[in-house]
mmCIF file of C-alpha atoms in Angstrom:
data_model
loop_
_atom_site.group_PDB
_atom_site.id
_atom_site.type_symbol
_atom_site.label_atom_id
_atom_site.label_comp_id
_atom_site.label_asym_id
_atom_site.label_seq_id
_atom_site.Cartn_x
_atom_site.Cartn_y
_atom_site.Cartn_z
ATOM 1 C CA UNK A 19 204.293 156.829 45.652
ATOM 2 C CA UNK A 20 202.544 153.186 45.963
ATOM 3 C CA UNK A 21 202.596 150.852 42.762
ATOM 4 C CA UNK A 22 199.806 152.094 40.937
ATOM 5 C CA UNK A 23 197.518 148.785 39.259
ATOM 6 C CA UNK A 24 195.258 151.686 37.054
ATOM 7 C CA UNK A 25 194.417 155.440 37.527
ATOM 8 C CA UNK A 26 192.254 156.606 39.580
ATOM 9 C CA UNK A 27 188.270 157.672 38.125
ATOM 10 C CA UNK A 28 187.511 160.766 39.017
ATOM 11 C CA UNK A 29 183.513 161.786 37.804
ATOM 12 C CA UNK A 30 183.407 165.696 37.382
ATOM 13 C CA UNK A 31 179.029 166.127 37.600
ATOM 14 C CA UNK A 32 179.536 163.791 40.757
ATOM 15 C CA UNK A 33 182.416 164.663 42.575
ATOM 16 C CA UNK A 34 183.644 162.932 45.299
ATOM 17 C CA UNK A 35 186.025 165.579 47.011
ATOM 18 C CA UNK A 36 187.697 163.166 48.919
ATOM 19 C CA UNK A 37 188.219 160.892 45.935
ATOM 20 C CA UNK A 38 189.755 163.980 43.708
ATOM 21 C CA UNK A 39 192.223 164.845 46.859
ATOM 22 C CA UNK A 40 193.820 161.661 47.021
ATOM 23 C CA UNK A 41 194.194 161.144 43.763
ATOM 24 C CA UNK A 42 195.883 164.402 42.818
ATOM 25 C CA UNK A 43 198.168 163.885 45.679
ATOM 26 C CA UNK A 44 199.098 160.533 45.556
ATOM 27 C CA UNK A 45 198.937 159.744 41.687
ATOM 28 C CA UNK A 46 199.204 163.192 39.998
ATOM 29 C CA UNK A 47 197.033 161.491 37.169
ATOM 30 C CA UNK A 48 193.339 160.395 36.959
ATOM 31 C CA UNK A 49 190.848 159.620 34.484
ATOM 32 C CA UNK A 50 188.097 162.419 34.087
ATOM 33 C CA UNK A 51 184.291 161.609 33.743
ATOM 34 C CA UNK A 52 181.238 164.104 33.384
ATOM 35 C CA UNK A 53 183.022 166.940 32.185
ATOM 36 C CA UNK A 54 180.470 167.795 29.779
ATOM 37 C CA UNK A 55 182.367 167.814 26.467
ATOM 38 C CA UNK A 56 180.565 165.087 24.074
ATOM 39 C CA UNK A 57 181.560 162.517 22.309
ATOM 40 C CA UNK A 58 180.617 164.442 19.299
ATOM 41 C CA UNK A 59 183.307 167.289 19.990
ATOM 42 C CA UNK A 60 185.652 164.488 20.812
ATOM 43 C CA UNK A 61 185.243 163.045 17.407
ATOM 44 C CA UNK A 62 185.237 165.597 15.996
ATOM 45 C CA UNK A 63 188.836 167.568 17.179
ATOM 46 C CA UNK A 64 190.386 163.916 16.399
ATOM 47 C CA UNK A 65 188.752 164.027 12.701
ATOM 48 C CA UNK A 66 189.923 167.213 12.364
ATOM 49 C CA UNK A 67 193.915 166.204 13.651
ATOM 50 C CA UNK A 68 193.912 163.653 11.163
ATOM 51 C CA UNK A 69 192.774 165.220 8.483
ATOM 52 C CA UNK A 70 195.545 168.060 9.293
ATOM 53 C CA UNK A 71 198.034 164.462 9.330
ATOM 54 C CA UNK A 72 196.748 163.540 6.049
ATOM 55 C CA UNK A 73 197.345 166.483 4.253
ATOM 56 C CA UNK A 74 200.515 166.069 1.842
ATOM 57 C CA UNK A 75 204.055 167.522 3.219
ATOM 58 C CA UNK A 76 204.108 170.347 1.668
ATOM 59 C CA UNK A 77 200.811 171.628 2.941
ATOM 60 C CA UNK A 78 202.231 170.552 6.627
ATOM 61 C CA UNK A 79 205.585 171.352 5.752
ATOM 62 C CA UNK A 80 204.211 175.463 4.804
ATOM 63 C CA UNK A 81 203.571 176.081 8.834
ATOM 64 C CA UNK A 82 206.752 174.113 9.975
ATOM 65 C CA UNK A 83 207.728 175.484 13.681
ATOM 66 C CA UNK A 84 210.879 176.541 12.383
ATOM 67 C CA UNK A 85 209.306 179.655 10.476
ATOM 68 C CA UNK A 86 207.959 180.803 13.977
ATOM 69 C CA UNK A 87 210.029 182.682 16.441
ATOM 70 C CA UNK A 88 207.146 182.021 18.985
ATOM 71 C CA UNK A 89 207.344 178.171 18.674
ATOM 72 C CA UNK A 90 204.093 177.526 16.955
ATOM 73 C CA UNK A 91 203.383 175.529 13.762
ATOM 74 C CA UNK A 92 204.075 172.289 12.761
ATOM 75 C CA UNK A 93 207.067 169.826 13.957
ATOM 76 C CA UNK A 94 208.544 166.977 11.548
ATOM 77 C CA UNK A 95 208.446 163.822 12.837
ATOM 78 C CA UNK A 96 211.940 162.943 14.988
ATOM 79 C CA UNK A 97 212.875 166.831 14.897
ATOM 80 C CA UNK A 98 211.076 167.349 18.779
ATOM 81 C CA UNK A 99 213.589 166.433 21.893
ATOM 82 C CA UNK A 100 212.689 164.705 25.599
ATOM 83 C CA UNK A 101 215.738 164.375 27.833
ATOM 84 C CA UNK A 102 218.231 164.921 24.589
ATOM 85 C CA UNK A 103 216.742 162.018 23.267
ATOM 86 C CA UNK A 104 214.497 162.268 19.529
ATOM 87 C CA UNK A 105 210.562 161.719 19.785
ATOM 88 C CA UNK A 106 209.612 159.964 17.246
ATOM 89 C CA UNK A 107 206.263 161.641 16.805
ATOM 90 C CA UNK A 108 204.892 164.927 14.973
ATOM 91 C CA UNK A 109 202.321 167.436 15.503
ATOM 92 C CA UNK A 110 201.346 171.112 15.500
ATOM 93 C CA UNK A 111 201.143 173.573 18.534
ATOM 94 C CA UNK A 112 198.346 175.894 18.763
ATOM 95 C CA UNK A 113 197.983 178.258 21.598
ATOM 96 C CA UNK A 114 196.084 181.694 21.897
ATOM 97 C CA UNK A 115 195.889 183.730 18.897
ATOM 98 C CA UNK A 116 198.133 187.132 19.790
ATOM 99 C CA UNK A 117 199.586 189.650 18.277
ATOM 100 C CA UNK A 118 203.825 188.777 18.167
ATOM 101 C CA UNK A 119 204.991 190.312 21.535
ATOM 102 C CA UNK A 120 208.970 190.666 20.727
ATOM 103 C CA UNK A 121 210.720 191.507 24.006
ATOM 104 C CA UNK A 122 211.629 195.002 24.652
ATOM 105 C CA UNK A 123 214.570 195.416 26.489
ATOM 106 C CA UNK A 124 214.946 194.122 29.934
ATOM 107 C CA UNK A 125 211.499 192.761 29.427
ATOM 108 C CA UNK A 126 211.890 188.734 29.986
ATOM 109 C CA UNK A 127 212.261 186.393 27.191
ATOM 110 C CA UNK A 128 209.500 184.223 28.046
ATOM 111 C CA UNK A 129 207.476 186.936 25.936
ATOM 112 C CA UNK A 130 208.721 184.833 22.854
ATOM 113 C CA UNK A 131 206.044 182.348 23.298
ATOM 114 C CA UNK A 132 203.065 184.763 23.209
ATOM 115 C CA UNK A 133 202.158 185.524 19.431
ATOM 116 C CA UNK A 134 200.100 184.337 16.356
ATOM 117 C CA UNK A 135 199.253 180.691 15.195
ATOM 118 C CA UNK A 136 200.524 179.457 11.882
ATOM 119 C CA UNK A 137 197.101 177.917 9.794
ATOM 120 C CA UNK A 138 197.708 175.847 6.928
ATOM 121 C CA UNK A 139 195.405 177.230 3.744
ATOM 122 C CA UNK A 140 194.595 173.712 2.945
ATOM 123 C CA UNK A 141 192.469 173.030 5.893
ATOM 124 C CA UNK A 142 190.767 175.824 6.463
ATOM 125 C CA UNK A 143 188.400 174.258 9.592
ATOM 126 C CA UNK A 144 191.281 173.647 11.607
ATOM 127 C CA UNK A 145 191.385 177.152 12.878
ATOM 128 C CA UNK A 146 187.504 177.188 14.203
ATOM 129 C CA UNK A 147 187.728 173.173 15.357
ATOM 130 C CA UNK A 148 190.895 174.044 17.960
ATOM 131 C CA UNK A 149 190.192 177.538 18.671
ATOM 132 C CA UNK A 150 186.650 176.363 19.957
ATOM 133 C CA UNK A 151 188.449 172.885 21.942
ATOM 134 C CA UNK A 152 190.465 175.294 23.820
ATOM 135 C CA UNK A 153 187.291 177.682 24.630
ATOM 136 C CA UNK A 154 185.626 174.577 25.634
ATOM 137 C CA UNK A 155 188.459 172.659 27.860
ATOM 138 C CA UNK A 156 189.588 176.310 29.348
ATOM 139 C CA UNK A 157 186.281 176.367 31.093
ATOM 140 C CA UNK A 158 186.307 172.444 31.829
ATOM 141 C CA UNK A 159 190.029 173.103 32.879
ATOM 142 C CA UNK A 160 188.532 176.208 35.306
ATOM 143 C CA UNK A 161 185.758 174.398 37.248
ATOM 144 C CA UNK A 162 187.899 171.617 37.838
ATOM 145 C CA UNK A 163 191.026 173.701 39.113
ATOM 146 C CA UNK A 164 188.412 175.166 41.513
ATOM 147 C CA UNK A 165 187.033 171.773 42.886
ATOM 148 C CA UNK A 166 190.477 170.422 43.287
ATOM 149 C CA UNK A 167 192.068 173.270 45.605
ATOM 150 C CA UNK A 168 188.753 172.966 47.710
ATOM 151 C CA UNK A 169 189.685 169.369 47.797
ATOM 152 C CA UNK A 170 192.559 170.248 49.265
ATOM 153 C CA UNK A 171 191.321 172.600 51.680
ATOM 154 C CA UNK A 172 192.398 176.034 50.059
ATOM 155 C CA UNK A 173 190.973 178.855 48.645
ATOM 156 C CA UNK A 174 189.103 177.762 45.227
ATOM 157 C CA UNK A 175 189.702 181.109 43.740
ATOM 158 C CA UNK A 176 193.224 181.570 45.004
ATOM 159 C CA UNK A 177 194.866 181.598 41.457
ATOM 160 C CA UNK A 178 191.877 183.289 39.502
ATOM 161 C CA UNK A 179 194.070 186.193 39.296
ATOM 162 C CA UNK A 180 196.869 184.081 37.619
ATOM 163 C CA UNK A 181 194.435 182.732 34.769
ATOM 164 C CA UNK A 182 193.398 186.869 33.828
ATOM 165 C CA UNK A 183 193.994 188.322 30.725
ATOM 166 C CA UNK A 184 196.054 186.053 28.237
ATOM 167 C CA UNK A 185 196.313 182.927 30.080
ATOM 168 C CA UNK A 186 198.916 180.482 27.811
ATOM 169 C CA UNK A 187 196.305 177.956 26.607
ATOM 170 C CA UNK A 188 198.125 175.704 24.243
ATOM 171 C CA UNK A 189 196.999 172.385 22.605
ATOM 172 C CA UNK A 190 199.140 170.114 20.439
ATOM 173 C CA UNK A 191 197.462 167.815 17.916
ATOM 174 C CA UNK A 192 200.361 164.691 17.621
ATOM 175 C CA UNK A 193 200.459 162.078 15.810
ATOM 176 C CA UNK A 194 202.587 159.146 16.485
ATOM 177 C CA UNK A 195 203.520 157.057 13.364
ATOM 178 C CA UNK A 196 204.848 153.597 14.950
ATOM 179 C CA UNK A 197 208.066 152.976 15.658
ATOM 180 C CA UNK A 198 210.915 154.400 14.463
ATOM 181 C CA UNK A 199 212.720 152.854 11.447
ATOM 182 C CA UNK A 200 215.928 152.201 14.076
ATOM 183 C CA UNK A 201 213.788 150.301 16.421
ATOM 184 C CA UNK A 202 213.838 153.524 18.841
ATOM 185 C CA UNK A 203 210.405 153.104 20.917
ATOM 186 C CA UNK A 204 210.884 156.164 22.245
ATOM 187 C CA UNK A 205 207.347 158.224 21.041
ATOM 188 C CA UNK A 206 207.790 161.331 24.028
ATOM 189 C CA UNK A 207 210.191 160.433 26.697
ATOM 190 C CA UNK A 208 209.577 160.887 29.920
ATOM 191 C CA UNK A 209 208.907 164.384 31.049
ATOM 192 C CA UNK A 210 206.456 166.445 33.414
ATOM 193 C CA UNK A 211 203.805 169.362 32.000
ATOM 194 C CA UNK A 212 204.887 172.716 32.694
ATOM 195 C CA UNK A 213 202.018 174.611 33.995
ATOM 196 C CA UNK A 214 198.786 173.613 36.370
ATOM 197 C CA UNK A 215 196.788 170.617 34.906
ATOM 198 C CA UNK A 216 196.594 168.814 31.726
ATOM 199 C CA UNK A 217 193.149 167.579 29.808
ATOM 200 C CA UNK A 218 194.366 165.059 27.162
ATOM 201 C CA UNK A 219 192.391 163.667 24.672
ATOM 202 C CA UNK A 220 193.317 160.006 22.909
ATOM 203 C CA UNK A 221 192.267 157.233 20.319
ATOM 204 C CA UNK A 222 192.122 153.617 20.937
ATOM 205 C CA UNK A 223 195.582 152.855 20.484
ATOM 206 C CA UNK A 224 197.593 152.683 23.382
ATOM 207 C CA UNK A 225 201.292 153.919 24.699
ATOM 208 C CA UNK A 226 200.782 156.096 27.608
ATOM 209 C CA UNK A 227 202.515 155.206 30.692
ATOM 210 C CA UNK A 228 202.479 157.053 33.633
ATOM 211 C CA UNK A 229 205.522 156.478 36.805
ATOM 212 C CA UNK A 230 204.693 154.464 39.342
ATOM 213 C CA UNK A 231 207.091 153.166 42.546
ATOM 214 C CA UNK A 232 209.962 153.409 40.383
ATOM 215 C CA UNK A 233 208.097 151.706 36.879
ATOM 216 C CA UNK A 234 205.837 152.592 34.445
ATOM 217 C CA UNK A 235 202.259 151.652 34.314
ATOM 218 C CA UNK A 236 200.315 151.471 31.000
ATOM 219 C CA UNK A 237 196.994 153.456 30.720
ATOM 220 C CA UNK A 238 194.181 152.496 29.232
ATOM 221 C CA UNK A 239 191.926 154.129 26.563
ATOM 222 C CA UNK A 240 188.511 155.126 28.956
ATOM 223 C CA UNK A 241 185.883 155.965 25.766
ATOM 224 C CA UNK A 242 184.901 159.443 26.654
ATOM 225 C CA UNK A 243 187.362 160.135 29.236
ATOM 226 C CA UNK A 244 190.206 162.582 29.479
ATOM 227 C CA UNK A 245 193.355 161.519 31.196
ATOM 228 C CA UNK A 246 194.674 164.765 33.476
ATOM 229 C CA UNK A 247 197.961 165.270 35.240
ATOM 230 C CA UNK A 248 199.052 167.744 37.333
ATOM 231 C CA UNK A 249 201.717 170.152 36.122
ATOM 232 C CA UNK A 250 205.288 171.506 37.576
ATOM 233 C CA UNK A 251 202.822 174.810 38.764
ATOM 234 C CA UNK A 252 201.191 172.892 41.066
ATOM 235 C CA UNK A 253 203.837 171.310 42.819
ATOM 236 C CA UNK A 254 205.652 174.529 43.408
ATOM 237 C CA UNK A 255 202.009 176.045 44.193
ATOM 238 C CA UNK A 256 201.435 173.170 47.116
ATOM 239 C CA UNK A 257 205.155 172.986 48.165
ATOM 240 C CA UNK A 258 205.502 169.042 46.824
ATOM 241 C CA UNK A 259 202.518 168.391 48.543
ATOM 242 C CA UNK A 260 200.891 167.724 45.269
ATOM 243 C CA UNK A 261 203.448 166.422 42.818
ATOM 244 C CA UNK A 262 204.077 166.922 38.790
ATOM 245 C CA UNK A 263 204.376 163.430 37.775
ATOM 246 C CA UNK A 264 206.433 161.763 34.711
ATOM 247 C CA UNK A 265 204.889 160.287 32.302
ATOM 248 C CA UNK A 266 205.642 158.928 28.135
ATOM 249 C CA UNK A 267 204.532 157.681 25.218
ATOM 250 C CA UNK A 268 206.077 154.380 23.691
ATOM 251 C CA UNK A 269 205.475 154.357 20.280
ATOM 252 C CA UNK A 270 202.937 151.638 18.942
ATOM 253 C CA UNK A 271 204.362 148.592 17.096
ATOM 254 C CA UNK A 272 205.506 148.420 13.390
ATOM 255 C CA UNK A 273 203.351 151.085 11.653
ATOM 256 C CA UNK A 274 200.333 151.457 13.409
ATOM 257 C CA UNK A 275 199.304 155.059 14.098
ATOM 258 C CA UNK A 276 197.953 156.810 17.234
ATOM 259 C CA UNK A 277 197.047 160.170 18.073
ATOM 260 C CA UNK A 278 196.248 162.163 20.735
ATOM 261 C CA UNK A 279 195.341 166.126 21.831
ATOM 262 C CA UNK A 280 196.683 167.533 25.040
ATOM 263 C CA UNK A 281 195.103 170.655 26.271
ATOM 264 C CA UNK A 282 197.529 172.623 29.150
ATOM 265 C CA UNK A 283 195.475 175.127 31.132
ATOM 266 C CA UNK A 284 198.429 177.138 32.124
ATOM 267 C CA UNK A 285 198.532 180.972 33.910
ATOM 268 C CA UNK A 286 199.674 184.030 31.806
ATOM 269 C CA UNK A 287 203.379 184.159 31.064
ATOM 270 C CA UNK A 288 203.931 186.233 33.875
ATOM 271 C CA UNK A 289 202.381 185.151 36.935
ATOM 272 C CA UNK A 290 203.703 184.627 39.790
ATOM 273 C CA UNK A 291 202.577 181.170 41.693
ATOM 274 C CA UNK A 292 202.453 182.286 45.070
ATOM 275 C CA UNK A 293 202.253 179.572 47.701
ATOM 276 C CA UNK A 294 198.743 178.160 48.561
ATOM 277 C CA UNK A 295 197.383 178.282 51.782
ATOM 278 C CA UNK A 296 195.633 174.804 52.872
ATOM 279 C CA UNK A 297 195.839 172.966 55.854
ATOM 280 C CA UNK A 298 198.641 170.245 54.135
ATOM 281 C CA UNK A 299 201.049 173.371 53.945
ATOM 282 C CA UNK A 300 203.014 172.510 57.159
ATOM 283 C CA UNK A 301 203.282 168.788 56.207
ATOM 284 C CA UNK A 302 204.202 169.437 52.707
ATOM 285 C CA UNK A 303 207.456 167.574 51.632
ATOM 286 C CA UNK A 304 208.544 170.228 49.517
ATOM 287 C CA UNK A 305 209.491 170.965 45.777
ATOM 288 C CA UNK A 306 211.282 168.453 43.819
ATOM 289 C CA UNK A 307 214.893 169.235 43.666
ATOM 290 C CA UNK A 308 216.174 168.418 40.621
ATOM 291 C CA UNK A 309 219.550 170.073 38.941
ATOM 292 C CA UNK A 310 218.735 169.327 35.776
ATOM 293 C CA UNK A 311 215.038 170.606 35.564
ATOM 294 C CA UNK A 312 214.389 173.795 38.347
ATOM 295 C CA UNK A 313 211.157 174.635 38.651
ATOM 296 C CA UNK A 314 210.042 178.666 38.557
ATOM 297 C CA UNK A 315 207.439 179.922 40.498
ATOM 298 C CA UNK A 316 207.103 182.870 37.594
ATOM 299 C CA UNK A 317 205.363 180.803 35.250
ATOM 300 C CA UNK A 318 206.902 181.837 31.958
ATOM 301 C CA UNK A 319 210.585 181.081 33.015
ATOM 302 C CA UNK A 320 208.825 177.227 33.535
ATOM 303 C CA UNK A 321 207.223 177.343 29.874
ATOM 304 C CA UNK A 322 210.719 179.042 28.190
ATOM 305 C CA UNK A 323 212.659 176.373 29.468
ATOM 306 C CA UNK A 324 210.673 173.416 28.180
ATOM 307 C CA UNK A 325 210.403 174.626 24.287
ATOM 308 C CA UNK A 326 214.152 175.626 24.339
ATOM 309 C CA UNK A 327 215.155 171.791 24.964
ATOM 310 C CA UNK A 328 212.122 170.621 22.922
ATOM 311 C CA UNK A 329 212.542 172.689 20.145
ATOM 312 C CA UNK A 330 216.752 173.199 19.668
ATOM 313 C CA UNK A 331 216.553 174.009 15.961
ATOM 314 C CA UNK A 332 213.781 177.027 16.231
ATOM 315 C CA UNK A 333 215.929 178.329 19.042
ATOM 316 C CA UNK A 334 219.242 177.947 16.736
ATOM 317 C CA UNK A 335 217.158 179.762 14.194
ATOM 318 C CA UNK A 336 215.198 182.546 16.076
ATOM 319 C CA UNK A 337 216.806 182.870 19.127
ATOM 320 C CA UNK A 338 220.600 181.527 19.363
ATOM 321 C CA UNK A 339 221.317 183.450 22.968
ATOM 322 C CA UNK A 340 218.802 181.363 24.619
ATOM 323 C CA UNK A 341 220.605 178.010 23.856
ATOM 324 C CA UNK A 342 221.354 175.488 26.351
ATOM 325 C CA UNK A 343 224.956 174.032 26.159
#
């Protein structure tokens, strides 16, 4: 990868194939333009995260993750993990609203994660606000999936199949609440997205950084836009030939608050990524190996692993044979 100066603009209503093909497989991250979601809706799924923020604890603390064996709910600030390391950030997961599916035996545990949202009674809105965001960015999400593996030269409705019946949609609303008392600037570490692509929303204030030749390059609020990256799915889907890459959040300075909504447009639990054909195949430098962080073409074995180091206290809670270490 070449030192990146800014992402890449990539305008959805007037798309420049060529344009969307190099940056998805040079950059794994570009700024999206024209996807038809307005500045109203923008405004209002932030109004609606901070209200959720501004609620007292209690109200928060009543749909704390830790009451959900499916990994939902709210998380208390410094209680989330990157890399071992505490995010000093906190926010509440939303993803399709299921009935619990508990494993049956020799069924895989991945089936933890499908289940029912936790609401909190105080904010009643919340529940039609996000519900509708992920309607809306699932079909945003869709059309540009499509237009990128024609980029690329494949089948635009090889993976179709994959996104059937309960796809794992999942939003978090975070907020990050400046820097942490110790000094710690560490708001997500770095990490990669688990699934296929990632629509995320922000405010004015900045912290995003995205990898670049071995640094970190800081990106810039776009009014309007939505900053995507390409997800772990995608890189085992192209063979490395389009690559998952790591990004974080450093917190803002001294108290200052900034919040954002990622969107993952991911496949249903249990699909299995099989290898796209495109003419790049044969060149393709292949899947990063990494000891630490395997990648699954099965997506829900992907997913599984990235709440269980995330989330260590839920798993000590619900689900103690799934712990790591």
């Amino acid at each position: 990868m070449s030192q990146l100066t800014s992402l890449p603009v990539i305008d959805l209503s007037a798309l420049d194939r060529d344009a969307l093909h190099r940056a998805a497989r040079d950059v794994g991250f570009f700024q999206l333009v024209g996807h038809g979601i307005t500045p109203a809706e923008q405004a209002r799924l932030l109004a609606t995260a901070r209200a959720f923020f501004a609620l007292p604890e209690p109200d928060r603390h009543l749909i704390d993750n830790l009451n959900s064996p499916h990994f939902r709910g709210y998380t208390r600030i410094g209680t989330e993990h990157t890399q071992g390391r505490r995010d000093w950030r906190d926010q509440l997961d939303i993803s399709n609203e299921l009935p619990p599916h508990v494993p049956a035996t020799g069924e895989p545990a991945y089936w933890w994660l499908e289940g029912p949202n936790q609401w909190p009674p105080a904010l009643p809105a919340l529940r039609e606000v996000t519900l509708d965001w992920m309607a809306r960015l699932s079909s945003v999400a869709h059309r540009l999936l499509h237009e990128l593996l024609d980029a690329i030269g494949g089948p635009e409705d090889f993976y179709d199949d994959a996104f059937s019946g309960n796809p794992r949609n999942h939003l978090k609303l975070i907020r990050y609440p400046g820097r942490a008392p110790q000094g710690d600037d560490q708001g997500v570490g770095v990490h990669k997205d688990y699934g296929f692509l990632t629509l995320l929303l922000t405010d004015e204030v900045p912290g995003l950084q995205v990898e670049s030749a071995g640094g970190f390059i800081d990106v810039p609020h776009l009014p309007g836009a939505f900053v995507v990256n390409l997800g772990e799915l995608l890189e085992v889907a192209t063979n490395g030939y389009l690559k998952a890459t790591n990004h974080r959040v450093v917190s803002p300075p001294g108290a200052r608050e900034r919040y954002s909504a990622p969107f993952f447009y991911n496949p249903r639990l249990d699909a299995h990524i099989s290898p796209l054909p495109f003419p790049g195949a044969s060149a393709a430098a292949g899947v990063t190996d990494d000891p630490v962080n395997p990648l699954y073409a099965e997506f829900g074995w992907n997913e599984l692993k990235g709440w269980v180091r995330a989330h260590p206290e839920v798993v000590k809670k619900h689900h103690p044979e799934l712990a790591i270490g």
